[in-house]
Coordinates of C-alpha atoms and ligand atoms in Angstrom, one line a residue:
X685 CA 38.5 -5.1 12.2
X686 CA 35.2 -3.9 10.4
X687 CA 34.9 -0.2 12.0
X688 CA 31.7 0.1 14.1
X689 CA 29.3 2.6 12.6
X690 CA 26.9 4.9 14.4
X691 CA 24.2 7.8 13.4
X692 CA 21.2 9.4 14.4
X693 CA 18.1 7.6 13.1
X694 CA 16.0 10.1 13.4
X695 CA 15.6 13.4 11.9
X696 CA 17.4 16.6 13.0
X697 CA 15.9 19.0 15.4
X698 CA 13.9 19.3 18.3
X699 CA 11.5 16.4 19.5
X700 CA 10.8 14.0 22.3
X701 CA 13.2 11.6 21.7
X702 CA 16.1 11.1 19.2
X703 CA 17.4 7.5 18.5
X704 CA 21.2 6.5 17.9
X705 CA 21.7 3.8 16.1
X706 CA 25.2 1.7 16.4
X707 CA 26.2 -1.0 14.5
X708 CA 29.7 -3.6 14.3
X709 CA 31.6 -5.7 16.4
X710 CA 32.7 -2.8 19.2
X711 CA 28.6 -1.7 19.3
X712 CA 28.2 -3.5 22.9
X713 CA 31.5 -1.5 24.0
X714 CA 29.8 1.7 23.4
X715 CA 27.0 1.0 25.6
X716 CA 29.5 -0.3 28.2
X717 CA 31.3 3.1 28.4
X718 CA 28.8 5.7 27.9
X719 CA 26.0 3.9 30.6
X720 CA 25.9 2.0 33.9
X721 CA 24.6 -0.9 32.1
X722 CA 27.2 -4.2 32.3
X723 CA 24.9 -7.2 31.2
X724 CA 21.7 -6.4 29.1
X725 CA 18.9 -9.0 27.9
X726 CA 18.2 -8.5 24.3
X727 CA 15.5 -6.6 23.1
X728 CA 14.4 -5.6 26.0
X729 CA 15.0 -1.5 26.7
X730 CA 16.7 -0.5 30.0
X731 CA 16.3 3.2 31.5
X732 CA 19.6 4.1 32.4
X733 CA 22.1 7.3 32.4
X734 CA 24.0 7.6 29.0
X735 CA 27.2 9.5 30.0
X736 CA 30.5 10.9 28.3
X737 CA 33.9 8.5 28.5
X738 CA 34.9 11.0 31.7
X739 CA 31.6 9.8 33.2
X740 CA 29.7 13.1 33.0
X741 CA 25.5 12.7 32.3
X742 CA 24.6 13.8 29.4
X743 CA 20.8 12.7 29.5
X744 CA 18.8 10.0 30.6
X745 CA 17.2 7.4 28.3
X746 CA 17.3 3.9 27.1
X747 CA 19.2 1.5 26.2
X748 CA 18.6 -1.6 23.4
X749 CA 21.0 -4.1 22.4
X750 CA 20.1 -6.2 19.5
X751 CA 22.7 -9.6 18.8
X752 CA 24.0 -10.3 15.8
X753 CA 22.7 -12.0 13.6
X754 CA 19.5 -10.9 14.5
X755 CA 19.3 -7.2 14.0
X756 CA 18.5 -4.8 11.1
X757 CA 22.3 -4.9 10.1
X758 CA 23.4 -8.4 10.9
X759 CA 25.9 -7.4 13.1
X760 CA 25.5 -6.4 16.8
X761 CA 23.2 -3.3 17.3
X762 CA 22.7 -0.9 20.2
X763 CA 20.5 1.7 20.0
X764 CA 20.6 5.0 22.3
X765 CA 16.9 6.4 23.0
X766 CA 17.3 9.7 24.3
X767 CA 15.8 13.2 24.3
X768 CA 15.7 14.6 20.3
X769 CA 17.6 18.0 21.5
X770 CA 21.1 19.4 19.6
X771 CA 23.5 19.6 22.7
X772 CA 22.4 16.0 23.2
X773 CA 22.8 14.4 20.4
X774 CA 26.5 16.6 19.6
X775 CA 27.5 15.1 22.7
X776 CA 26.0 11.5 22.0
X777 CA 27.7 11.4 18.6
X778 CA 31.2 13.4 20.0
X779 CA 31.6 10.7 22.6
X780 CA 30.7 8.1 20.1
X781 CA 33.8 9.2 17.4
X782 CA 36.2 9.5 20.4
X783 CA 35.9 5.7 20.9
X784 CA 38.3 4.0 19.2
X785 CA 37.3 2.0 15.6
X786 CA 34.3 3.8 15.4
X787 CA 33.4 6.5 12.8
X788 CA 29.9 7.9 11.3
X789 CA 27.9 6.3 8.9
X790 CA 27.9 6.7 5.5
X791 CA 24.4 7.5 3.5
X792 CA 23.0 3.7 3.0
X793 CA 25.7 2.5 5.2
X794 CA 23.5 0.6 7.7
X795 CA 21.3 -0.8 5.2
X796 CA 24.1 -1.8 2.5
X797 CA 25.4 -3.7 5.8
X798 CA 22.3 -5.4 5.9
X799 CA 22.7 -6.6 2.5
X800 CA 26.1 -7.7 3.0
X801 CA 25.4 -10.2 5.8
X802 CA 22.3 -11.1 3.3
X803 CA 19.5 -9.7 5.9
X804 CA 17.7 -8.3 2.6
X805 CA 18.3 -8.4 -1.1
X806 CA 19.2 -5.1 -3.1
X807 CA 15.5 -5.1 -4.7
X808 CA 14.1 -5.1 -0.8
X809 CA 16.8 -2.6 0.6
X810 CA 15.5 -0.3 -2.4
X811 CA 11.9 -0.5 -1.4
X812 CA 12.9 0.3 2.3
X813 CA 14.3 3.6 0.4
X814 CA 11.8 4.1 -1.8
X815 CA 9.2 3.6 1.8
X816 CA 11.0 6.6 3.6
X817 CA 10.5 8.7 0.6
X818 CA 6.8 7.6 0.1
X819 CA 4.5 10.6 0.0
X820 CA 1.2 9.1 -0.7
X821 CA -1.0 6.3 0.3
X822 CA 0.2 4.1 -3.1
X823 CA 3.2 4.7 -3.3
X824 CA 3.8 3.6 0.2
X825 CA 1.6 -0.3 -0.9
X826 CA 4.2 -0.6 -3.5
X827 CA 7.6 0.0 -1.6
X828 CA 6.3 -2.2 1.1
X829 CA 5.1 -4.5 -0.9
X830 CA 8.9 -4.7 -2.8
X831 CA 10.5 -4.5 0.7
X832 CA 8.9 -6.8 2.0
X833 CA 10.4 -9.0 -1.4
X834 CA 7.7 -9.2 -3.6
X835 CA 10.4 -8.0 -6.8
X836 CA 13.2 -10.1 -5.0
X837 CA 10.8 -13.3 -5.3
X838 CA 9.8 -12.8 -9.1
X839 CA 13.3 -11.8 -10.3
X840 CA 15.3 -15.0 -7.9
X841 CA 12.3 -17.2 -9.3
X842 CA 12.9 -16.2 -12.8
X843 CA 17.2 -16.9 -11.8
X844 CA 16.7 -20.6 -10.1
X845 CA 14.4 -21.3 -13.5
X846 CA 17.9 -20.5 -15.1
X847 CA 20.1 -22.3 -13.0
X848 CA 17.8 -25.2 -13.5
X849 CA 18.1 -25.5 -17.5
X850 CA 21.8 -24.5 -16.8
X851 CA 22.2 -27.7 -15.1
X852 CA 20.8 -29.5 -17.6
X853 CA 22.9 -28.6 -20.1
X854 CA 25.8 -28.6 -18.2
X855 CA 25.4 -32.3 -17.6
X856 CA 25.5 -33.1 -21.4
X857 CA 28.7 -30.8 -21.4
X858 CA 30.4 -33.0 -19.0
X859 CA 29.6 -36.1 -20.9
X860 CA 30.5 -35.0 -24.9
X861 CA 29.2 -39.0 -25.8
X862 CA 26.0 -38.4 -25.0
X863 CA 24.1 -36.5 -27.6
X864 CA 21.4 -34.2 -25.9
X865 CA 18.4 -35.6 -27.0
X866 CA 15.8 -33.5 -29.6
X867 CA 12.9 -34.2 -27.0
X868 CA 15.6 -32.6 -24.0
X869 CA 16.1 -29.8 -26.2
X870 CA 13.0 -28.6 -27.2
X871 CA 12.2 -28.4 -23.8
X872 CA 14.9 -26.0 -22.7
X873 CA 14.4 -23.8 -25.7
X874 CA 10.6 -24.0 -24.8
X875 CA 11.3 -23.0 -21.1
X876 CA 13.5 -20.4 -22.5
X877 CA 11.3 -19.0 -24.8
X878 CA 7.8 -18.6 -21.6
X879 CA 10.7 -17.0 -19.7
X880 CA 11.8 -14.7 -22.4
X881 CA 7.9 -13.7 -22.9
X882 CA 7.3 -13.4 -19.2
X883 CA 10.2 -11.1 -19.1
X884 CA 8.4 -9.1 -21.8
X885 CA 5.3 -8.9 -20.7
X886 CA 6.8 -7.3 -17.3
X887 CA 8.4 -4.6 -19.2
X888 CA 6.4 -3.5 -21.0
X889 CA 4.0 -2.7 -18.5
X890 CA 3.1 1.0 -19.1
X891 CA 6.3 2.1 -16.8
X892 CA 3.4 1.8 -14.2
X893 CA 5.6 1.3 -11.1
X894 CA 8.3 3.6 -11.9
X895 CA 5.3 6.2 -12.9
X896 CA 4.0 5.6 -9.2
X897 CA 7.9 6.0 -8.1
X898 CA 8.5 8.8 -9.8
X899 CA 4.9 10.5 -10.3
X900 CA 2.3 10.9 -13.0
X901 CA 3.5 13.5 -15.3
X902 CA 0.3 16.1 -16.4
X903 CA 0.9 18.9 -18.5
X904 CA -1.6 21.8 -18.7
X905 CA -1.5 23.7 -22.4
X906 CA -3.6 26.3 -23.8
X907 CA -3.4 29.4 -26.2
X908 CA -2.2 32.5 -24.2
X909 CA -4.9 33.5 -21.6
X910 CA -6.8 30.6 -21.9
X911 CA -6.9 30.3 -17.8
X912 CA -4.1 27.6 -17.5
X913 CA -2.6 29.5 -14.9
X914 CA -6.0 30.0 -12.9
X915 CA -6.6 26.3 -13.8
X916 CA -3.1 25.7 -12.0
X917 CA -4.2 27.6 -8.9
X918 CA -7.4 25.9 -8.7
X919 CA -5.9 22.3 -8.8
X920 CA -3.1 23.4 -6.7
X921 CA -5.3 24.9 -3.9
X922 CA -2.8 28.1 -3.8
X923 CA -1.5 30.3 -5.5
X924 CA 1.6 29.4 -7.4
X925 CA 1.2 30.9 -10.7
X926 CA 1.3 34.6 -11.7
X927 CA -2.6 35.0 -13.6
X928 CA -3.2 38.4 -15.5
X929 CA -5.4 39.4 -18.5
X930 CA -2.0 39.9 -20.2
X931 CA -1.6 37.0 -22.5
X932 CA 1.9 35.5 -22.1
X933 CA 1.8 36.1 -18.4
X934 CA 3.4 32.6 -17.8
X935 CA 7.0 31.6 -19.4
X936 CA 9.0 29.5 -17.5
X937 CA 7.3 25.8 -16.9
X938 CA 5.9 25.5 -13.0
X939 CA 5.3 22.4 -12.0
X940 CA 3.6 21.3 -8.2
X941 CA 3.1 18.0 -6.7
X942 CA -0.2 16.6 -5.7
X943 CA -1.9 13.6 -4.2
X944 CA -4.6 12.4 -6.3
X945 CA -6.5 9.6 -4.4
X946 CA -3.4 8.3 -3.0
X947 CA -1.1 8.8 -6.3
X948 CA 1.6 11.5 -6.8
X949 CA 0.8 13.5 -9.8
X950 CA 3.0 16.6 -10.9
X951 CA 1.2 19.3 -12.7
X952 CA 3.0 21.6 -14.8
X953 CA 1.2 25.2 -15.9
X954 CA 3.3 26.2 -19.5
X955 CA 3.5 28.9 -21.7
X956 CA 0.5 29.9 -24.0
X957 CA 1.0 28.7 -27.4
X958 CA 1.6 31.0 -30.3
X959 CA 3.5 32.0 -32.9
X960 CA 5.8 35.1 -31.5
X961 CA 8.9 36.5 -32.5
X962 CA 9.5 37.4 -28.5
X963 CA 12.4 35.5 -27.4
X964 CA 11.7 34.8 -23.8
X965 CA 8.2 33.8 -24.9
X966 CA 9.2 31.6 -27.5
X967 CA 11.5 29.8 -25.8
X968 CA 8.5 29.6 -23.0
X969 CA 6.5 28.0 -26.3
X970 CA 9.0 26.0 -27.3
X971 CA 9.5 24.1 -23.5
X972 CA 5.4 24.5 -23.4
X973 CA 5.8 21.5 -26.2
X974 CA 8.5 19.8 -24.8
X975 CA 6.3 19.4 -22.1
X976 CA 3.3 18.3 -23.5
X977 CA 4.9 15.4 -25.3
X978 CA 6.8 14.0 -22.4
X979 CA 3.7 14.0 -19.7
X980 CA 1.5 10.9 -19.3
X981 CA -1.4 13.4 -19.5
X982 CA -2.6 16.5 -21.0
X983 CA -5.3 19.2 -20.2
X984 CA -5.9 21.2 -23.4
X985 CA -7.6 24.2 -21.6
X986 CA -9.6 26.4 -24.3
X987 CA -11.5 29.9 -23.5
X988 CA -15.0 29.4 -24.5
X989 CA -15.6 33.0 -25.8
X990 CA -12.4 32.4 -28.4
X991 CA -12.5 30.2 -31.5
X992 CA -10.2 27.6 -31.2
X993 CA -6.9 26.4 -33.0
X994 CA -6.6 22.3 -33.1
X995 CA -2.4 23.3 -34.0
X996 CA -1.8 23.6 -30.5
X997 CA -2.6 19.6 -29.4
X998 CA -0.1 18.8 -32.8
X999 CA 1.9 16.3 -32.5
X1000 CA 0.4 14.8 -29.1
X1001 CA -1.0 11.4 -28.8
X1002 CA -4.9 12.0 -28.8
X1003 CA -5.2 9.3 -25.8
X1004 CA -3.4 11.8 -24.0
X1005 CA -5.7 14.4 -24.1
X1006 CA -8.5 15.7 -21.9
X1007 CA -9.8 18.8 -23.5
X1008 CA -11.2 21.2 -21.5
X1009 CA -13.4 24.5 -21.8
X1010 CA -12.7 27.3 -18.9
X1011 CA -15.3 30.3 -18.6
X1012 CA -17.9 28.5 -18.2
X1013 CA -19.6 30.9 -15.9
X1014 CA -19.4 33.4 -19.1
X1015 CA -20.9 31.4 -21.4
X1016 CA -23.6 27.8 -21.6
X1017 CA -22.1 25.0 -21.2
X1018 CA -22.5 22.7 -24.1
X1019 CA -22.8 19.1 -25.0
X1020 CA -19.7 17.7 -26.4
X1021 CA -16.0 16.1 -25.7
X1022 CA -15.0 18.9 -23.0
X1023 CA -15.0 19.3 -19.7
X1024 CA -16.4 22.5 -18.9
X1025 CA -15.7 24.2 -16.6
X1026 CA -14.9 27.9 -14.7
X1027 CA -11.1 28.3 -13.2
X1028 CA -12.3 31.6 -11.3
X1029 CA -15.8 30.3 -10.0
X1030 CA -14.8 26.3 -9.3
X1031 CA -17.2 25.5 -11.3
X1032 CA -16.9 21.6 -12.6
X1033 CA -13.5 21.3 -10.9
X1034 CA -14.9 17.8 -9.5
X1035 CA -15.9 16.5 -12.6
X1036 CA -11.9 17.6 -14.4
X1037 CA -10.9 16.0 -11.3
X1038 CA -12.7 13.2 -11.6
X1039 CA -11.3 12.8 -14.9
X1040 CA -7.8 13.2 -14.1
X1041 CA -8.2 10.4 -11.0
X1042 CA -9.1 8.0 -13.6
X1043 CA -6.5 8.5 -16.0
X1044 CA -3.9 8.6 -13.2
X1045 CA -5.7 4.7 -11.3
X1046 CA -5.8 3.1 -14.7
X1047 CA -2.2 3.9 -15.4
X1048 CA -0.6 3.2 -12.1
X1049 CA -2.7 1.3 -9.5
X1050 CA -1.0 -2.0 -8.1
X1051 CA -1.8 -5.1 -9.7
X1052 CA -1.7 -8.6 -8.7
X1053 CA 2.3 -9.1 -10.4
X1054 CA 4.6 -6.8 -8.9
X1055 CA 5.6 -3.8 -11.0
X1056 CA 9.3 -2.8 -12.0
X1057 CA 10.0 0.5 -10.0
X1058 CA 13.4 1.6 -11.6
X1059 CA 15.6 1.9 -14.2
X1060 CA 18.4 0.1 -12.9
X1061 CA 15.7 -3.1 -12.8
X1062 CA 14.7 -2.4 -16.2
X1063 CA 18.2 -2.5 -18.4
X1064 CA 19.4 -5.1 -16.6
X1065 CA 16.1 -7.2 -17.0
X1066 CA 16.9 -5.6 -21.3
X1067 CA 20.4 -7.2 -21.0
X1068 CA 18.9 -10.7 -19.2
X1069 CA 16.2 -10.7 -22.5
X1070 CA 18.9 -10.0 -24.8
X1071 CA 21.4 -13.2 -23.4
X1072 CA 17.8 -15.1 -23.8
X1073 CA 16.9 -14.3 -27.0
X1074 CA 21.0 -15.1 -28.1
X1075 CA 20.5 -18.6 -26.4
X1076 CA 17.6 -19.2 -28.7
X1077 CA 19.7 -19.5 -31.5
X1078 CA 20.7 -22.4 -32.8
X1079 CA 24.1 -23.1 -32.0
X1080 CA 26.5 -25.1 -29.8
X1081 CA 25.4 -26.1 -26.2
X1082 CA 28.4 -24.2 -24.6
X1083 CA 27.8 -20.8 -26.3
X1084 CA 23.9 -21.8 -24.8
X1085 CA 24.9 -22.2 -21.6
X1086 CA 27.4 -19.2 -21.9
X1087 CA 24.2 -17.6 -22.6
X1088 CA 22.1 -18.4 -20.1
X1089 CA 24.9 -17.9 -17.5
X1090 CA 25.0 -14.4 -18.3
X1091 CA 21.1 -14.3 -18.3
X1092 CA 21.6 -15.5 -14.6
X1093 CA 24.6 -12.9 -14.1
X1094 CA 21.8 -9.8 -15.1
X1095 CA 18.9 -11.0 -13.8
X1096 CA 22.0 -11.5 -10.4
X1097 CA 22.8 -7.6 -10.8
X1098 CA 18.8 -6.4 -9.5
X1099 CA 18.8 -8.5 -6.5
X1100 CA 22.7 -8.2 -5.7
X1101 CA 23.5 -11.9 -6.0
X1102 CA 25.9 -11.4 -8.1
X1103 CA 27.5 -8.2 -6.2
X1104 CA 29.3 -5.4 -8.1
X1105 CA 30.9 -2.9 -5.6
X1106 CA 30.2 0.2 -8.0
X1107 CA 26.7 -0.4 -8.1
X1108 CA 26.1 -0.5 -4.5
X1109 CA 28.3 2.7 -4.0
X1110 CA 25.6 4.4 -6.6
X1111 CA 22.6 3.0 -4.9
X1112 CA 23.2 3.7 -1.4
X1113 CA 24.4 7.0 -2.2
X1114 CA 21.0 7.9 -2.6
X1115 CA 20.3 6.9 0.8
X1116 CA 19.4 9.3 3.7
X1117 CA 21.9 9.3 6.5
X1118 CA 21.2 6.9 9.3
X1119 CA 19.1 4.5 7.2
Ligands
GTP2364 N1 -14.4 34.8 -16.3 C1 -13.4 34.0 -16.2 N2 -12.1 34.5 -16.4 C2 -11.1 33.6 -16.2 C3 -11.2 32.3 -15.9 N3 -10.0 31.7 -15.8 C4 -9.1 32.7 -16.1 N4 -9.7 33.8 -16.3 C5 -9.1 35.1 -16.6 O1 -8.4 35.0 -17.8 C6 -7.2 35.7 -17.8 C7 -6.0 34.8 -18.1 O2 -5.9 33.9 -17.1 P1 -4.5 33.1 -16.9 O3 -4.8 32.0 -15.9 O4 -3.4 34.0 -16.5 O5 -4.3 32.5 -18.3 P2 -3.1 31.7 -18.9 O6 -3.7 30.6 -19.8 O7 -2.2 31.2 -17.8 O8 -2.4 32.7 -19.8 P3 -0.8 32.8 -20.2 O9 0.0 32.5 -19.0 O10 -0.7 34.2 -20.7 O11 -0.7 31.8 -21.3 C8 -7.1 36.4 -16.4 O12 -7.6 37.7 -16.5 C9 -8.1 35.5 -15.6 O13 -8.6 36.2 -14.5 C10 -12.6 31.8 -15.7 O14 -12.9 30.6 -15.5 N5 -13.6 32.7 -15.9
MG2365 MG1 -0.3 31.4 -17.4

């Protein structure tokens, strides 16, 4: 028998109340000796004493039975709604492992259920983890918008289109007297082909939805005492970052995470750049660089009472770049492609902000089309394109259809259609207990 699984779903620590969350075929059983409660109506909570197998109380709360099929899992679900303190939950979860066939869930374990008795795809079961981790306002749109199958639609859509042209050939396969005929052929290769490109076209998309996953990269980089540091603080709202008059304050790379009208941006003050034969501050220089070529965006922060050295933005994609002038509260401000403005005083803060909220919408704010949110979508969408491009070779119809089969078997791999137990063990893992 498949063991019965159970686990807090809500966090650790004190708080009103605490929810348990069993799932199998045994979850009923639980409820039956830990409360008073013999028959239950579905969905609907009863307030009732939840006790220990030897009948002692351990709290008062309710109880919620959810039948299979319909429940989060699939399988039968009870859920224990008690108060969120540590004795009680210990207790809760002690009784619970003393019960025979039942054992604590794994990270995922609940939702990978879920996916199991098909209550979600993979693609949907990932925006559900992608929606607990959400820490602003977008990225929270997008992983409801994929878990509630918006990816799951596009990819499956994209499969059945397969499966369709599959069949097609497949029937001339089956009958080797019939010659497939030119005007059948050009079709499929034409349907083949608007797939292929429409598979293109959605990878390279800018990495917009894995940028809004994963958060807009901006690197700040400056000569030695330019202000970057100060700039940091400023954007930051704190103080993270040592600031001195000494140039080559800053070494190692510090990075902080902000919201930018509702997108996650991680801002990372670096070293100044120079030439130096100090170790510790050229290896600060050399990660400085490193930096700056891998972020989505740059601020090239100049002092305005020091000539400046165009070597330092080498290398970096000028579309990258906002340049901006700090000190401005020493000096006039003047006409011309910088931002100007004071890291000490605040002044013109808004308008660098401004700036940077542009850059950020333009690069990752949701379109109409679904974005591709990870990696694991985007080489196995690579592989699909690759058994696509293959099939549009001229060549016999069984190495065709071979091709499009295993088309079908990647674009299978996102959604979990075609189910591969290593892969779920690596997604779930990521997981947080009780989900
Ligand atoms: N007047 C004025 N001084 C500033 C401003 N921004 C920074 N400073 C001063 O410039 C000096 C260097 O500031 P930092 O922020 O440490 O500069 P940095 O670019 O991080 O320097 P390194 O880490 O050494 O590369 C400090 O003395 C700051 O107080 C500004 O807007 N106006
Ligand atoms: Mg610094």
């Amino acid at each position: 028998m498949k063991a019965t699984i159970f686990s807090p779903a809500t966090a650790q620590g004190k708080a009103g109340v605490a929810i348990v969350r069993i799932s199998g075929p045994l979850a009923v059983e639980a409820m039956k000796k830990m409360t008073t409660v013999k028959k239950i109506v579905p969905r609907q909570a009863v307030f009732c004493s939840i006790r220990t197998l030897t009948g002692t109380v351990i709290d008062n709360g309710l109880v919620l039975y959810f039948p299979s099929p319909n429940s989060f899992t699939g399988e039968d679900v009870v859920e224990f709604q008690i108060h969120g303190g540590k004795a009680i939950m210990s207790s809760v979860l002690n009784t619970l492992s003393s019960l025979e066939n039942f054992r604590p869930a794994e990270r995922g374990e609940f939702t990978r259920r879920a996916v199991e008795n098909s209550k979600m795809d993979l693609t949907a079961a990932e925006g559900l983890a992608d929606l607990v981790d959400a820490e602003t306002e977008q990225q929270r749109k997008q992983a409801l918008r994929q878990m509630n199958g918006a990816l799951a639609k596009l990819y499956e859509g994209w499969h059945d289109c397969l499966l369709k042209h599959l069949a097609w050939i497949e029937a001339y396969i089956d009958f080797p007297e019939e010659e497939i005929p030119e005007s059948v052929s050009q079709e499929i290769n034409q349907k083949i082909f608007n797939l292929s490109s429409e598979i293109t076209a959605h990878l390279n998309d800018g990495h917009r939805g894995e940028k809004l996953r994963d958060g807009f990269q901006i690197a700040i980089i400056g000569a030695p005492n330019a202000g970057k540091s100060s700039l940091m603080n400023r954007l930051a709202q704190r103080d993270v970052a040592i600031v001195s008059s000494t140039a080559g304050t800053t070494r190692d790379v510090i990075e902080v995470r902000l919201d930018i009208n509702g997108y996650p941006v991680i801002v990372a003050d670096t070293a100044g750049l120079r030439n130096t034969n100090e170790e510790i501050e050229a290896e600060g220089v050399r990660r400085a660089k490193a930096k700056a070529s891998q972020a989505d965006l740059v601020l090239w922060v100049k002092d305005a009472l020091v000539n400046q050295d165009v070597s330092e933005i080498e290398g970096i994609d000028p579309q990258k770049i906002i340049s901006v002038m700090n000190k401005v509260d020493k000096t006039l401000p003047q006409k011309d492609n910088n931002v100007w403005i004071s890291a000490k005083t605040g002044e013109g803060i808004e308008v660098l902000l401004a700036k940077m909220a542009d850059f950020v919408e333009n690069q990752m704010s949701l379109r109409e089309e679904p974005s591709l949110t990870r990696l694991r979508h985007r080489k196995a969408l690579e592989e699909c394109l690759q058994y696509l491009h293959s099939a549009l070779e001229i060549k016999e119809i069984e190495l065709t259809a071979e091709d499009l089969r295993m088309a079908m078997r990647s674009l299978g791999k996102i959604t979990g259609q075609v189910q591969v137990e290593e892969l779920l063990d690596v997604i779930f893992k990521d997981f947080c207990i009780g989900k």
